[in-house]
């Protein structure tokens, strides 16, 4: 299954996973227009079968929550236009699926220091979704 996972933010991480093949990176988008363009390019370039987004969080700040929800909406809209299902996956659920136990974000960063934090979050989302859904 071709998975495109994205950790949402102004600075965002992405991971494309297709079986054992995996590529990941970082991007930056400060507005919805550049965000939509970036997501469209990722979908067009990678041709995923599913889009996995980090679950939207309430950061105790309405503006941050609103921005995250808007970005998720744009990503889901673009996935739908490309006939790709989109889902949200909770970061801690993804970490538990990948590592077999509850593990904190900091511990993951210590285990995989070669990746930047947002990039690592996207990798764990892709691997977690794959583990949760392909082992059923």
PDB file of N, CA and C in Angstrom, residues 10-90:
ATOM      1  N   UNK A  10       3.226  24.633  10.318  1.00  0.00           N
ATOM      2  CA  UNK A  10       3.875  25.563   9.397  1.00  0.00           C
ATOM      3  C   UNK A  10       5.135  24.907   8.846  1.00  0.00           C
ATOM      4  N   UNK A  11       5.899  24.289   9.738  1.00  0.00           N
ATOM      5  CA  UNK A  11       6.968  23.398   9.326  1.00  0.00           C
ATOM      6  C   UNK A  11       6.354  22.018   9.445  1.00  0.00           C
ATOM      7  N   UNK A  12       6.368  21.259   8.383  1.00  0.00           N
ATOM      8  CA  UNK A  12       5.707  19.960   8.421  1.00  0.00           C
ATOM      9  C   UNK A  12       6.650  18.862   7.967  1.00  0.00           C
ATOM     10  N   UNK A  13       6.362  17.668   8.460  1.00  0.00           N
ATOM     11  CA  UNK A  13       7.111  16.501   8.029  1.00  0.00           C
ATOM     12  C   UNK A  13       6.230  15.662   7.120  1.00  0.00           C
ATOM     13  N   UNK A  14       6.862  14.967   6.185  1.00  0.00           N
ATOM     14  CA  UNK A  14       6.124  14.080   5.297  1.00  0.00           C
ATOM     15  C   UNK A  14       6.887  12.766   5.156  1.00  0.00           C
ATOM     16  N   UNK A  15       6.149  11.716   4.899  1.00  0.00           N
ATOM     17  CA  UNK A  15       6.754  10.407   4.666  1.00  0.00           C
ATOM     18  C   UNK A  15       5.923   9.672   3.620  1.00  0.00           C
ATOM     19  N   UNK A  16       6.599   9.165   2.624  1.00  0.00           N
ATOM     20  CA  UNK A  16       5.965   8.297   1.631  1.00  0.00           C
ATOM     21  C   UNK A  16       6.481   6.900   1.898  1.00  0.00           C
ATOM     22  N   UNK A  17       5.556   5.945   2.058  1.00  0.00           N
ATOM     23  CA  UNK A  17       5.922   4.555   2.363  1.00  0.00           C
ATOM     24  C   UNK A  17       5.185   3.632   1.422  1.00  0.00           C
ATOM     25  N   UNK A  18       5.935   2.735   0.808  1.00  0.00           N
ATOM     26  CA  UNK A  18       5.374   1.715  -0.076  1.00  0.00           C
ATOM     27  C   UNK A  18       6.118   0.426   0.230  1.00  0.00           C
ATOM     28  N   UNK A  19       5.562  -0.361   1.153  1.00  0.00           N
ATOM     29  CA  UNK A  19       6.257  -1.572   1.602  1.00  0.00           C
ATOM     30  C   UNK A  19       7.532  -1.192   2.332  1.00  0.00           C
ATOM     31  N   UNK A  20       8.640  -1.751   1.905  1.00  0.00           N
ATOM     32  CA  UNK A  20       9.925  -1.455   2.547  1.00  0.00           C
ATOM     33  C   UNK A  20      10.529  -0.136   2.057  1.00  0.00           C
ATOM     34  N   UNK A  21      10.039   0.373   0.923  1.00  0.00           N
ATOM     35  CA  UNK A  21      10.539   1.649   0.399  1.00  0.00           C
ATOM     36  C   UNK A  21       9.934   2.799   1.201  1.00  0.00           C
ATOM     37  N   UNK A  22      10.792   3.707   1.608  1.00  0.00           N
ATOM     38  CA  UNK A  22      10.339   4.827   2.434  1.00  0.00           C
ATOM     39  C   UNK A  22      11.213   6.040   2.141  1.00  0.00           C
ATOM     40  N   UNK A  23      10.568   7.172   1.929  1.00  0.00           N
ATOM     41  CA  UNK A  23      11.271   8.445   1.778  1.00  0.00           C
ATOM     42  C   UNK A  23      10.559   9.457   2.660  1.00  0.00           C
ATOM     43  N   UNK A  24      11.328  10.382   3.188  1.00  0.00           N
ATOM     44  CA  UNK A  24      10.722  11.380   4.070  1.00  0.00           C
ATOM     45  C   UNK A  24      11.478  12.699   3.959  1.00  0.00           C
ATOM     46  N   UNK A  25      10.844  13.735   4.454  1.00  0.00           N
ATOM     47  CA  UNK A  25      11.476  15.044   4.411  1.00  0.00           C
ATOM     48  C   UNK A  25      10.668  16.071   5.177  1.00  0.00           C
ATOM     49  N   UNK A  26      11.039  17.311   4.947  1.00  0.00           N
ATOM     50  CA  UNK A  26      10.422  18.431   5.639  1.00  0.00           C
ATOM     51  C   UNK A  26       9.979  19.469   4.617  1.00  0.00           C
ATOM     52  N   UNK A  27       8.995  20.258   4.999  1.00  0.00           N
ATOM     53  CA  UNK A  27       8.543  21.374   4.184  1.00  0.00           C
ATOM     54  C   UNK A  27       8.137  22.522   5.087  1.00  0.00           C
ATOM     55  N   UNK A  28       7.901  23.660   4.487  1.00  0.00           N
ATOM     56  CA  UNK A  28       7.460  24.829   5.258  1.00  0.00           C
ATOM     57  C   UNK A  28       6.413  25.584   4.460  1.00  0.00           C
ATOM     58  N   UNK A  29       5.286  25.867   5.094  1.00  0.00           N
ATOM     59  CA  UNK A  29       4.194  26.618   4.478  1.00  0.00           C
ATOM     60  C   UNK A  29       3.585  27.521   5.534  1.00  0.00           C
ATOM     61  N   UNK A  30       3.601  28.806   5.275  1.00  0.00           N
ATOM     62  CA  UNK A  30       3.083  29.752   6.248  1.00  0.00           C
ATOM     63  C   UNK A  30       1.657  30.194   5.975  1.00  0.00           C
ATOM     64  N   UNK A  31       1.095  29.804   4.821  1.00  0.00           N
ATOM     65  CA  UNK A  31      -0.283  30.186   4.525  1.00  0.00           C
ATOM     66  C   UNK A  31      -0.995  29.025   3.830  1.00  0.00           C
ATOM     67  N   UNK A  32      -2.307  29.128   3.731  1.00  0.00           N
ATOM     68  CA  UNK A  32      -3.094  28.024   3.161  1.00  0.00           C
ATOM     69  C   UNK A  32      -2.844  27.818   1.675  1.00  0.00           C
ATOM     70  N   UNK A  33      -2.505  28.856   0.964  1.00  0.00           N
ATOM     71  CA  UNK A  33      -2.249  28.714  -0.474  1.00  0.00           C
ATOM     72  C   UNK A  33      -0.988  27.878  -0.696  1.00  0.00           C
ATOM     73  N   UNK A  34       0.094  28.208   0.006  1.00  0.00           N
ATOM     74  CA  UNK A  34       1.322  27.424  -0.162  1.00  0.00           C
ATOM     75  C   UNK A  34       1.149  26.010   0.393  1.00  0.00           C
ATOM     76  N   UNK A  35       0.370  25.870   1.473  1.00  0.00           N
ATOM     77  CA  UNK A  35       0.074  24.552   2.031  1.00  0.00           C
ATOM     78  C   UNK A  35      -0.668  23.688   1.007  1.00  0.00           C
ATOM     79  N   UNK A  36      -1.727  24.244   0.422  1.00  0.00           N
ATOM     80  CA  UNK A  36      -2.500  23.496  -0.573  1.00  0.00           C
ATOM     81  C   UNK A  36      -1.651  23.105  -1.765  1.00  0.00           C
ATOM     82  N   UNK A  37      -0.807  24.006  -2.210  1.00  0.00           N
ATOM     83  CA  UNK A  37       0.077  23.723  -3.333  1.00  0.00           C
ATOM     84  C   UNK A  37       1.051  22.593  -2.986  1.00  0.00           C
ATOM     85  N   UNK A  38       1.603  22.628  -1.782  1.00  0.00           N
ATOM     86  CA  UNK A  38       2.541  21.584  -1.346  1.00  0.00           C
ATOM     87  C   UNK A  38       1.853  20.227  -1.264  1.00  0.00           C
ATOM     88  N   UNK A  39       0.656  20.188  -0.682  1.00  0.00           N
ATOM     89  CA  UNK A  39      -0.063  18.914  -0.550  1.00  0.00           C
ATOM     90  C   UNK A  39      -0.425  18.377  -1.931  1.00  0.00           C
ATOM     91  N   UNK A  40      -0.878  19.255  -2.803  1.00  0.00           N
ATOM     92  CA  UNK A  40      -1.214  18.851  -4.172  1.00  0.00           C
ATOM     93  C   UNK A  40       0.011  18.252  -4.870  1.00  0.00           C
ATOM     94  N   UNK A  41       1.167  18.888  -4.694  1.00  0.00           N
ATOM     95  CA  UNK A  41       2.410  18.378  -5.294  1.00  0.00           C
ATOM     96  C   UNK A  41       2.800  17.014  -4.722  1.00  0.00           C
ATOM     97  N   UNK A  42       2.635  16.846  -3.409  1.00  0.00           N
ATOM     98  CA  UNK A  42       2.950  15.546  -2.793  1.00  0.00           C
ATOM     99  C   UNK A  42       2.032  14.458  -3.356  1.00  0.00           C
ATOM    100  N   UNK A  43       0.752  14.748  -3.450  1.00  0.00           N
ATOM    101  CA  UNK A  43      -0.209  13.758  -3.968  1.00  0.00           C
ATOM    102  C   UNK A  43       0.097  13.446  -5.430  1.00  0.00           C
ATOM    103  N   UNK A  44       0.332  14.470  -6.216  1.00  0.00           N
ATOM    104  CA  UNK A  44       0.623  14.266  -7.642  1.00  0.00           C
ATOM    105  C   UNK A  44       1.933  13.503  -7.833  1.00  0.00           C
ATOM    106  N   UNK A  45       2.952  13.860  -7.055  1.00  0.00           N
ATOM    107  CA  UNK A  45       4.267  13.237  -7.203  1.00  0.00           C
ATOM    108  C   UNK A  45       4.350  11.810  -6.706  1.00  0.00           C
ATOM    109  N   UNK A  46       3.734  11.532  -5.555  1.00  0.00           N
ATOM    110  CA  UNK A  46       3.857  10.209  -4.937  1.00  0.00           C
ATOM    111  C   UNK A  46       2.727   9.256  -5.332  1.00  0.00           C
ATOM    112  N   UNK A  47       1.594   9.791  -5.745  1.00  0.00           N
ATOM    113  CA  UNK A  47       0.435   8.969  -6.106  1.00  0.00           C
ATOM    114  C   UNK A  47       0.085   7.936  -5.015  1.00  0.00           C
ATOM    115  N   UNK A  48      -0.157   8.428  -3.798  1.00  0.00           N
ATOM    116  CA  UNK A  48      -0.470   7.511  -2.696  1.00  0.00           C
ATOM    117  C   UNK A  48      -1.856   6.890  -2.842  1.00  0.00           C
ATOM    118  N   UNK A  49      -2.067   5.826  -2.103  1.00  0.00           N
ATOM    119  CA  UNK A  49      -3.382   5.184  -2.046  1.00  0.00           C
ATOM    120  C   UNK A  49      -4.157   5.640  -0.817  1.00  0.00           C
ATOM    121  N   UNK A  50      -3.454   6.254   0.126  1.00  0.00           N
ATOM    122  CA  UNK A  50      -4.093   6.806   1.328  1.00  0.00           C
ATOM    123  C   UNK A  50      -3.260   7.971   1.856  1.00  0.00           C
ATOM    124  N   UNK A  51      -3.949   8.955   2.422  1.00  0.00           N
ATOM    125  CA  UNK A  51      -3.303  10.085   3.071  1.00  0.00           C
ATOM    126  C   UNK A  51      -3.544   9.963   4.568  1.00  0.00           C
ATOM    127  N   UNK A  52      -2.469   9.929   5.344  1.00  0.00           N
ATOM    128  CA  UNK A  52      -2.558   9.829   6.800  1.00  0.00           C
ATOM    129  C   UNK A  52      -2.041  11.141   7.385  1.00  0.00           C
ATOM    130  N   UNK A  53      -2.903  11.831   8.129  1.00  0.00           N
ATOM    131  CA  UNK A  53      -2.519  13.095   8.767  1.00  0.00           C
ATOM    132  C   UNK A  53      -2.429  12.921  10.271  1.00  0.00           C
ATOM    133  N   UNK A  54      -1.544  13.704  10.877  1.00  0.00           N
ATOM    134  CA  UNK A  54      -1.502  13.736  12.334  1.00  0.00           C
ATOM    135  C   UNK A  54      -2.843  14.260  12.835  1.00  0.00           C
ATOM    136  N   UNK A  55      -3.312  13.674  13.905  1.00  0.00           N
ATOM    137  CA  UNK A  55      -4.596  14.095  14.465  1.00  0.00           C
ATOM    138  C   UNK A  55      -4.502  15.536  14.935  1.00  0.00           C
ATOM    139  N   UNK A  56      -5.529  16.308  14.627  1.00  0.00           N
ATOM    140  CA  UNK A  56      -5.532  17.702  15.058  1.00  0.00           C
ATOM    141  C   UNK A  56      -5.619  17.773  16.577  1.00  0.00           C
ATOM    142  N   UNK A  57      -4.871  18.687  17.141  1.00  0.00           N
ATOM    143  CA  UNK A  57      -4.790  18.825  18.595  1.00  0.00           C
ATOM    144  C   UNK A  57      -5.273  20.193  19.035  1.00  0.00           C
ATOM    145  N   UNK A  58      -5.686  20.266  20.278  1.00  0.00           N
ATOM    146  CA  UNK A  58      -6.006  21.542  20.888  1.00  0.00           C
ATOM    147  C   UNK A  58      -4.784  21.945  21.695  1.00  0.00           C
ATOM    148  N   UNK A  59      -4.086  22.955  21.236  1.00  0.00           N
ATOM    149  CA  UNK A  59      -2.872  23.399  21.900  1.00  0.00           C
ATOM    150  C   UNK A  59      -3.157  24.412  23.002  1.00  0.00           C
ATOM    151  N   UNK A  60      -4.430  24.577  23.346  1.00  0.00           N
ATOM    152  CA  UNK A  60      -4.780  25.586  24.331  1.00  0.00           C
ATOM    153  C   UNK A  60      -4.728  26.984  23.726  1.00  0.00           C
ATOM    154  N   UNK A  61      -4.613  27.024  22.409  1.00  0.00           N
ATOM    155  CA  UNK A  61      -4.524  28.293  21.700  1.00  0.00           C
ATOM    156  C   UNK A  61      -5.454  28.197  20.503  1.00  0.00           C
ATOM    157  N   UNK A  62      -6.494  28.974  20.488  1.00  0.00           N
ATOM    158  CA  UNK A  62      -7.498  28.878  19.435  1.00  0.00           C
ATOM    159  C   UNK A  62      -6.896  29.101  18.057  1.00  0.00           C
ATOM    160  N   UNK A  63      -5.995  30.057  17.910  1.00  0.00           N
ATOM    161  CA  UNK A  63      -5.412  30.341  16.593  1.00  0.00           C
ATOM    162  C   UNK A  63      -4.608  29.156  16.059  1.00  0.00           C
ATOM    163  N   UNK A  64      -3.827  28.496  16.918  1.00  0.00           N
ATOM    164  CA  UNK A  64      -3.041  27.328  16.489  1.00  0.00           C
ATOM    165  C   UNK A  64      -3.968  26.177  16.121  1.00  0.00           C
ATOM    166  N   UNK A  65      -5.008  25.950  16.919  1.00  0.00           N
ATOM    167  CA  UNK A  65      -5.963  24.881  16.638  1.00  0.00           C
ATOM    168  C   UNK A  65      -6.692  25.154  15.327  1.00  0.00           C
ATOM    169  N   UNK A  66      -7.133  26.389  15.150  1.00  0.00           N
ATOM    170  CA  UNK A  66      -7.836  26.783  13.918  1.00  0.00           C
ATOM    171  C   UNK A  66      -6.957  26.569  12.691  1.00  0.00           C
ATOM    172  N   UNK A  67      -5.697  26.970  12.765  1.00  0.00           N
ATOM    173  CA  UNK A  67      -4.772  26.810  11.634  1.00  0.00           C
ATOM    174  C   UNK A  67      -4.573  25.340  11.298  1.00  0.00           C
ATOM    175  N   UNK A  68      -4.444  24.504  12.313  1.00  0.00           N
ATOM    176  CA  UNK A  68      -4.254  23.072  12.088  1.00  0.00           C
ATOM    177  C   UNK A  68      -5.504  22.448  11.456  1.00  0.00           C
ATOM    178  N   UNK A  69      -6.666  22.832  11.945  1.00  0.00           N
ATOM    179  CA  UNK A  69      -7.916  22.305  11.382  1.00  0.00           C
ATOM    180  C   UNK A  69      -8.103  22.740   9.925  1.00  0.00           C
ATOM    181  N   UNK A  70      -7.763  23.987   9.621  1.00  0.00           N
ATOM    182  CA  UNK A  70      -7.858  24.472   8.245  1.00  0.00           C
ATOM    183  C   UNK A  70      -6.909  23.695   7.327  1.00  0.00           C
ATOM    184  N   UNK A  71      -5.700  23.459   7.777  1.00  0.00           N
ATOM    185  CA  UNK A  71      -4.736  22.702   6.967  1.00  0.00           C
ATOM    186  C   UNK A  71      -5.209  21.266   6.769  1.00  0.00           C
ATOM    187  N   UNK A  72      -5.755  20.662   7.806  1.00  0.00           N
ATOM    188  CA  UNK A  72      -6.292  19.303   7.656  1.00  0.00           C
ATOM    189  C   UNK A  72      -7.427  19.298   6.643  1.00  0.00           C
ATOM    190  N   UNK A  73      -8.308  20.280   6.726  1.00  0.00           N
ATOM    191  CA  UNK A  73      -9.425  20.365   5.782  1.00  0.00           C
ATOM    192  C   UNK A  73      -8.964  20.491   4.342  1.00  0.00           C
ATOM    193  N   UNK A  74      -7.962  21.331   4.112  1.00  0.00           N
ATOM    194  CA  UNK A  74      -7.420  21.498   2.759  1.00  0.00           C
ATOM    195  C   UNK A  74      -6.819  20.179   2.276  1.00  0.00           C
ATOM    196  N   UNK A  75      -6.048  19.514   3.130  1.00  0.00           N
ATOM    197  CA  UNK A  75      -5.413  18.245   2.745  1.00  0.00           C
ATOM    198  C   UNK A  75      -6.464  17.185   2.432  1.00  0.00           C
ATOM    199  N   UNK A  76      -7.499  17.076   3.271  1.00  0.00           N
ATOM    200  CA  UNK A  76      -8.548  16.087   3.020  1.00  0.00           C
ATOM    201  C   UNK A  76      -9.329  16.413   1.754  1.00  0.00           C
ATOM    202  N   UNK A  77      -9.578  17.684   1.506  1.00  0.00           N
ATOM    203  CA  UNK A  77     -10.261  18.098   0.286  1.00  0.00           C
ATOM    204  C   UNK A  77      -9.455  17.680  -0.945  1.00  0.00           C
ATOM    205  N   UNK A  78      -8.154  17.963  -0.940  1.00  0.00           N
ATOM    206  CA  UNK A  78      -7.303  17.619  -2.084  1.00  0.00           C
ATOM    207  C   UNK A  78      -7.169  16.105  -2.255  1.00  0.00           C
ATOM    208  N   UNK A  79      -7.116  15.381  -1.165  1.00  0.00           N
ATOM    209  CA  UNK A  79      -7.080  13.912  -1.254  1.00  0.00           C
ATOM    210  C   UNK A  79      -8.381  13.412  -1.874  1.00  0.00           C
ATOM    211  N   UNK A  80      -9.503  13.953  -1.447  1.00  0.00           N
ATOM    212  CA  UNK A  80     -10.794  13.551  -2.001  1.00  0.00           C
ATOM    213  C   UNK A  80     -10.892  13.830  -3.487  1.00  0.00           C
ATOM    214  N   UNK A  81     -10.384  14.987  -3.921  1.00  0.00           N
ATOM    215  CA  UNK A  81     -10.388  15.317  -5.349  1.00  0.00           C
ATOM    216  C   UNK A  81      -9.551  14.320  -6.156  1.00  0.00           C
ATOM    217  N   UNK A  82      -8.550  13.728  -5.506  1.00  0.00           N
ATOM    218  CA  UNK A  82      -7.698  12.743  -6.173  1.00  0.00           C
ATOM    219  C   UNK A  82      -8.193  11.309  -5.924  1.00  0.00           C
ATOM    220  N   UNK A  83      -9.389  11.176  -5.340  1.00  0.00           N
ATOM    221  CA  UNK A  83      -9.972   9.865  -5.014  1.00  0.00           C
ATOM    222  C   UNK A  83      -9.088   9.033  -4.089  1.00  0.00           C
ATOM    223  N   UNK A  84      -8.500   9.711  -3.126  1.00  0.00           N
ATOM    224  CA  UNK A  84      -7.658   9.051  -2.127  1.00  0.00           C
ATOM    225  C   UNK A  84      -8.326   9.225  -0.764  1.00  0.00           C
ATOM    226  N   UNK A  85      -8.518   8.147  -0.011  1.00  0.00           N
ATOM    227  CA  UNK A  85      -9.072   8.323   1.333  1.00  0.00           C
ATOM    228  C   UNK A  85      -8.052   9.027   2.230  1.00  0.00           C
ATOM    229  N   UNK A  86      -8.565   9.814   3.129  1.00  0.00           N
ATOM    230  CA  UNK A  86      -7.724  10.496   4.099  1.00  0.00           C
ATOM    231  C   UNK A  86      -8.180  10.155   5.503  1.00  0.00           C
ATOM    232  N   UNK A  87      -7.229   9.932   6.392  1.00  0.00           N
ATOM    233  CA  UNK A  87      -7.558   9.618   7.786  1.00  0.00           C
ATOM    234  C   UNK A  87      -6.652  10.420   8.713  1.00  0.00           C
ATOM    235  N   UNK A  88      -7.103  10.587   9.937  1.00  0.00           N
ATOM    236  CA  UNK A  88      -6.273  11.163  10.988  1.00  0.00           C
ATOM    237  C   UNK A  88      -5.838  10.027  11.901  1.00  0.00           C
ATOM    238  N   UNK A  89      -4.590  10.079  12.332  1.00  0.00           N
ATOM    239  CA  UNK A  89      -4.079   9.077  13.260  1.00  0.00           C
ATOM    240  C   UNK A  89      -3.425   9.799  14.429  1.00  0.00           C
ATOM    241  N   UNK A  90      -3.781   9.383  15.618  1.00  0.00           N
ATOM    242  CA  UNK A  90      -3.223   9.941  16.839  1.00  0.00           C
ATOM    243  C   UNK A  90      -1.746   9.553  16.937  1.00  0.00           C
TER     244      UNK A  90
END
